[in-house]
Short mmCIF file of C-alpha atoms and ligand atoms in Angstrom, two decimals:
data_model
loop_
_atom_site.label_atom_id
_atom_site.label_comp_id
_atom_site.label_asym_id
_atom_site.label_seq_id
_atom_site.Cartn_x
_atom_site.Cartn_y
_atom_site.Cartn_z
CA MET A 1079 105.26 103.81 80.13
CA ARG A 1080 103.10 101.40 82.83
CA LYS A 1081 101.18 102.87 85.24
CA GLN A 1082 102.48 102.67 88.62
CA ILE A 1083 99.57 101.62 91.36
CA ALA A 1084 99.12 100.54 94.66
CA ALA A 1085 95.51 99.24 95.35
CA ALA A 1086 94.12 99.26 98.37
CA ASN A 1087 91.83 96.41 98.81
CA TRP A 1088 89.20 96.83 102.17
CA LYS A 1089 87.27 93.70 101.71
CA MET A 1090 84.05 93.35 104.40
CA ASN A 1091 86.64 95.82 107.11
CA LEU A 1092 85.68 98.56 109.20
CA SER A 1093 82.04 100.61 110.12
CA HIS A 1094 81.53 104.09 108.93
CA HIS A 1095 83.50 106.22 111.56
CA GLU A 1096 86.90 104.19 110.74
CA ALA A 1097 86.72 104.44 107.04
CA ASP A 1098 86.90 108.31 107.62
CA SER A 1099 88.98 108.78 109.33
CA LEU A 1100 90.97 105.78 107.57
CA LEU A 1101 90.75 107.71 104.61
CA ASP A 1102 91.78 111.73 106.14
CA GLN A 1103 94.92 110.34 108.04
CA LEU A 1104 95.86 108.71 104.88
CA LEU A 1105 94.98 112.75 102.95
CA ALA A 1106 97.12 113.87 106.24
CA THR A 1107 100.12 111.91 105.28
CA GLU A 1108 102.75 112.67 103.07
CA TYR A 1109 102.36 111.06 100.25
CA HIS A 1110 103.98 111.43 96.19
CA LEU A 1111 102.67 110.66 93.66
CA SER A 1112 104.30 111.33 89.43
CA SER A 1113 101.80 111.34 86.76
CA ASN A 1114 102.61 107.70 85.76
CA GLN A 1115 101.10 106.81 89.73
CA ALA A 1116 98.39 106.31 90.72
CA VAL A 1117 96.26 105.05 94.29
CA ILE A 1118 92.76 103.06 93.57
CA PHE A 1119 90.67 102.40 96.88
CA ALA A 1120 88.47 99.61 96.83
CA VAL A 1121 85.98 100.19 99.51
CA PRO A 1122 83.07 98.20 100.34
CA ALA A 1123 80.35 99.52 98.36
CA ILE A 1124 78.37 101.02 101.01
CA TYR A 1125 80.99 103.67 101.83
CA ILE A 1126 81.35 104.88 97.67
CA PRO A 1127 79.64 108.46 98.48
CA LEU A 1128 82.10 108.38 101.24
CA ALA A 1129 85.60 107.61 99.36
CA VAL A 1130 83.82 110.09 96.76
CA GLN A 1131 83.27 113.05 98.62
CA LYS A 1132 87.10 112.96 99.95
CA LEU A 1133 89.04 112.00 97.32
CA ASN A 1134 87.30 113.35 94.20
CA GLY A 1135 89.56 115.91 92.16
CA LYS A 1136 92.49 113.96 93.84
CA PRO A 1137 95.03 113.60 91.29
CA ASN A 1138 95.37 110.02 90.52
CA ILE A 1139 93.50 108.92 93.56
CA PHE A 1140 90.83 106.73 92.12
CA ILE A 1141 88.06 104.59 93.90
CA ALA A 1142 87.21 101.52 93.02
CA ALA A 1143 84.20 98.24 93.94
CA GLN A 1144 85.70 94.75 94.73
CA ASN A 1145 82.58 93.02 92.24
CA CYS A 1146 79.72 93.72 90.14
CA HIS A 1147 77.25 91.59 88.50
CA GLN A 1148 77.23 91.40 84.82
CA LYS A 1149 74.42 92.37 83.60
CA ALA A 1150 73.73 95.78 83.04
CA ASN A 1151 70.30 95.43 85.21
CA GLY A 1152 67.53 93.48 85.35
CA ALA A 1153 66.21 91.11 88.81
CA TYR A 1154 69.20 90.58 90.09
CA THR A 1155 68.29 90.88 93.89
CA GLY A 1156 71.82 92.41 95.78
CA GLU A 1157 73.75 92.50 93.21
CA ILE A 1158 75.55 96.16 91.34
CA ALA A 1159 75.87 96.79 87.93
CA ALA A 1160 79.38 98.51 86.43
CA SER A 1161 77.27 100.97 85.22
CA MET A 1162 75.52 101.81 89.00
CA PHE A 1163 79.26 101.76 89.68
CA ALA A 1164 80.20 104.50 86.78
CA SER A 1165 77.25 106.91 87.71
CA VAL A 1166 78.89 107.72 90.95
CA GLY A 1167 82.41 107.96 90.28
CA VAL A 1168 83.69 105.23 90.58
CA HIS A 1169 85.01 103.55 87.38
CA HIS A 1170 87.29 100.50 88.36
CA ILE A 1171 86.69 97.47 89.77
CA ILE A 1172 88.14 94.37 90.72
CA LEU A 1173 87.49 91.57 89.02
CA GLY A 1174 87.54 87.82 90.09
CA HIS A 1175 88.91 88.28 93.69
CA SER A 1176 90.61 84.86 94.86
CA GLU A 1177 87.21 85.21 97.35
CA ARG A 1178 84.61 85.50 95.54
CA ARG A 1179 86.18 83.04 93.52
CA GLU A 1180 86.28 79.52 95.89
CA TYR A 1181 82.93 81.75 98.56
CA PHE A 1182 80.85 83.14 95.60
CA ALA A 1183 81.87 80.24 92.95
CA GLU A 1184 82.98 83.24 90.26
CA SER A 1185 84.14 81.07 87.40
CA ASP A 1186 86.64 81.51 84.40
CA SER A 1187 83.97 82.23 82.35
CA GLU A 1188 81.36 84.82 84.37
CA LEU A 1189 84.53 86.28 84.84
CA ALA A 1190 84.62 86.92 80.91
CA GLU A 1191 81.14 87.99 80.94
CA LYS A 1192 82.54 90.95 83.70
CA THR A 1193 85.01 92.10 82.40
CA GLU A 1194 83.37 92.18 78.57
CA ALA A 1195 80.69 94.29 80.90
CA VAL A 1196 83.01 96.19 82.46
CA LEU A 1197 84.69 97.42 79.72
CA ALA A 1198 81.94 97.68 77.12
CA ILE A 1199 80.91 100.79 80.07
CA GLY A 1200 84.38 103.03 79.65
CA SER A 1201 85.85 101.63 83.19
CA THR A 1202 88.49 99.20 84.56
CA PRO A 1203 88.56 95.80 85.53
CA ILE A 1204 91.54 95.15 88.28
CA PHE A 1205 91.36 91.34 86.73
CA CYS A 1206 92.69 88.52 89.67
CA CYS A 1207 94.93 86.13 89.32
CA GLY A 1208 96.86 83.74 90.82
CA GLU A 1209 97.14 80.01 91.88
CA PRO A 1210 96.64 77.71 94.68
CA LEU A 1211 99.53 76.45 97.48
CA SER A 1212 98.82 73.05 96.35
CA ILE A 1213 99.83 73.97 92.10
CA ARG A 1214 102.57 76.70 93.60
CA GLU A 1215 103.86 73.48 95.57
CA ALA A 1216 103.21 71.20 92.43
CA GLY A 1217 105.42 73.46 90.35
CA THR A 1218 102.62 73.68 87.99
CA GLN A 1219 102.03 77.98 88.67
CA ASN A 1220 102.33 79.24 85.35
CA SER A 1221 100.23 76.94 82.81
CA PHE A 1222 97.49 77.34 85.79
CA VAL A 1223 97.44 81.49 86.04
CA GLU A 1224 97.80 81.47 81.57
CA ALA A 1225 94.67 79.49 82.07
CA GLN A 1226 92.64 81.53 84.10
CA LEU A 1227 94.24 84.38 82.15
CA LYS A 1228 93.25 82.66 78.61
CA ASN A 1229 89.83 81.35 79.65
CA ALA A 1230 88.17 84.53 80.43
CA LEU A 1231 90.70 87.55 78.64
CA PHE A 1232 91.51 86.66 75.68
CA GLN A 1233 88.34 87.07 74.14
CA ILE A 1234 88.68 90.97 74.52
CA SER A 1235 90.02 92.49 71.59
CA ALA A 1236 93.54 94.90 71.38
CA ASP A 1237 93.25 98.02 71.37
CA GLN A 1238 90.86 96.78 74.97
CA ILE A 1239 92.74 94.42 76.95
CA VAL A 1240 95.93 97.23 77.68
CA LYS A 1241 92.70 99.12 79.42
CA VAL A 1242 92.77 96.10 82.19
CA VAL A 1243 94.82 95.24 84.61
CA ILE A 1244 95.97 92.34 86.16
CA ALA A 1245 96.81 91.48 89.77
CA TYR A 1246 98.32 88.15 90.08
CA GLU A 1247 98.01 86.93 94.11
CA PRO A 1248 98.75 83.54 94.53
CA ILE A 1249 96.33 82.83 97.12
CA TRP A 1250 98.87 81.29 99.16
CA ALA A 1251 100.03 84.26 100.49
CA ILE A 1252 97.12 85.84 100.62
CA GLY A 1253 96.33 87.57 103.96
CA THR A 1254 98.44 84.53 105.09
CA GLY A 1255 101.09 86.84 105.89
CA LYS A 1256 103.64 84.10 103.40
CA THR A 1257 104.76 87.21 100.71
CA ALA A 1258 106.65 85.35 97.43
CA THR A 1259 110.12 86.52 96.87
CA SER A 1260 110.83 89.16 94.52
CA GLU A 1261 111.77 86.76 92.69
CA GLN A 1262 108.93 84.19 92.14
CA ALA A 1263 106.97 87.31 92.03
CA GLN A 1264 109.55 88.96 88.84
CA GLU A 1265 109.01 85.26 87.71
CA ILE A 1266 105.15 84.54 87.62
CA HIS A 1267 104.77 88.51 86.20
CA ALA A 1268 107.01 88.32 83.85
CA TYR A 1269 104.89 85.00 82.41
CA ILE A 1270 102.49 86.78 81.92
CA ARG A 1271 103.17 88.83 80.71
CA SER A 1272 104.58 86.23 78.43
CA VAL A 1273 101.57 84.83 78.06
CA PHE A 1274 99.45 88.62 76.94
CA ALA A 1275 102.72 88.40 74.20
CA ALA A 1276 102.07 85.53 72.82
CA HIS A 1277 98.99 86.61 71.87
CA TYR A 1278 98.64 90.10 71.72
CA GLY A 1279 102.50 91.47 70.59
CA GLN A 1280 104.87 92.31 73.29
CA ASN A 1281 103.82 95.89 71.99
CA ILE A 1282 101.09 95.15 74.65
CA ALA A 1283 101.88 93.53 76.20
CA ASP A 1284 104.68 95.92 77.86
CA GLN A 1285 101.95 98.17 78.36
CA ILE A 1286 99.41 96.32 81.03
CA SER A 1287 100.31 97.24 84.54
CA ILE A 1288 100.48 93.85 86.80
CA LEU A 1289 100.07 94.08 90.54
CA TYR A 1290 101.65 91.95 93.33
CA GLY A 1291 99.22 90.76 95.73
CA GLY A 1292 99.77 88.92 99.14
CA SER A 1293 101.59 89.82 102.53
CA VAL A 1294 102.85 93.18 101.01
CA LYS A 1295 103.34 95.12 103.37
CA ALA A 1296 105.84 98.41 104.11
CA SER A 1297 108.94 96.40 104.22
CA ASN A 1298 108.39 94.36 101.50
CA SER A 1299 107.00 96.56 99.00
CA LYS A 1300 110.31 98.49 97.56
CA GLU A 1301 111.98 94.32 97.56
CA ILE A 1302 108.88 93.67 94.82
CA PHE A 1303 108.02 96.83 93.43
CA SER A 1304 111.70 97.79 92.49
CA GLN A 1305 111.61 94.24 89.80
CA PRO A 1306 110.37 95.08 86.47
CA ASP A 1307 107.48 92.56 85.56
CA VAL A 1308 105.84 94.14 88.36
CA ASP A 1309 103.91 97.40 88.40
CA GLY A 1310 102.39 97.90 91.89
CA GLY A 1311 100.21 96.00 94.62
CA LEU A 1312 97.23 94.93 95.42
CA VAL A 1313 97.20 94.79 99.50
CA GLY A 1314 94.88 93.59 102.55
CA GLY A 1315 95.85 94.08 105.57
CA ALA A 1316 98.79 96.52 104.95
CA SER A 1317 96.06 98.87 103.68
CA LEU A 1318 94.23 99.36 106.66
CA ILE A 1319 97.30 100.42 108.47
CA VAL A 1320 97.87 103.88 107.46
CA THR A 1321 101.88 104.19 108.06
CA GLU A 1322 101.90 100.99 106.30
CA PHE A 1323 99.90 102.03 103.58
CA ALA A 1324 101.84 105.41 102.88
CA ALA A 1325 105.37 104.16 103.42
CA ILE A 1326 103.63 100.82 100.35
CA ILE A 1327 102.51 104.20 98.11
CA ASN A 1328 105.74 106.11 98.50
CA ALA A 1329 107.41 102.48 97.12
CA LEU A 1330 105.93 102.69 93.90
CA LYS A 1331 108.42 103.26 91.05
CA SER A 1332 108.40 106.21 89.31
P1 PGA B 2743 96.78 90.78 101.73
O1 PGA B 2743 95.68 90.75 101.07
O2 PGA B 2743 97.82 92.14 101.65
O3 PGA B 2743 95.86 90.97 103.16
O4 PGA B 2743 97.84 89.68 101.64
C1 PGA B 2743 95.22 90.97 99.83
C2 PGA B 2743 94.20 90.35 98.89
O5 PGA B 2743 93.52 89.53 98.38
O6 PGA B 2743 94.35 91.65 98.08
#
């Protein structure tokens, strides 16, 4: 059974004090996680020790980094290697978020290297894909997303690809309040799964969790997550509000 995941992407938000209090409030709220559900907090790197201290040992709750460097070590001032995150207990890493592709010019080939680096140390990439508005308006979102997946992931072996979590995030829905309809989400998630099935086989494709991201909130999460090929969400803005994120966790399929 595929993992159902609610992943919080805090991006570059919150003071240390606010992060501390948000985690405390979330832990104090009522949520129930079954064995195939997980909650992931992608916090700013500097708050990882805080998150580890608060969340370590909590069943089905994990901490993620929002990016890493593709090299294992070396003269890359300001960067953090995947193995460094692993050494402090962080084994999930978001890769290729559209903000990193756009503002930091991350390319598919760089993302291929990052994905391999994360898998090589046994950690889990949360690989983001998704089209801008112009592509959606032209109706070519399927081939656009397919190219992102092929260029960055298809060199990976079948036994490794099942460890990758995919996050489909239409750029026009990120932080805009505009959400894809549940039908639009299902349509492209099914397409993404079919792309993996064509390359790796249906059995492998069926094991890959595909999260939806883009203005997920308490009020739309249940409907979006109920779609057969949507396995949870990557949540930005609403993950910073306790009641919102708690409701989103509770909207996961069991
Ligand atoms: P949003 O962000 O929920 O604020 O739209 C999602 C994301 O960028 O991961």
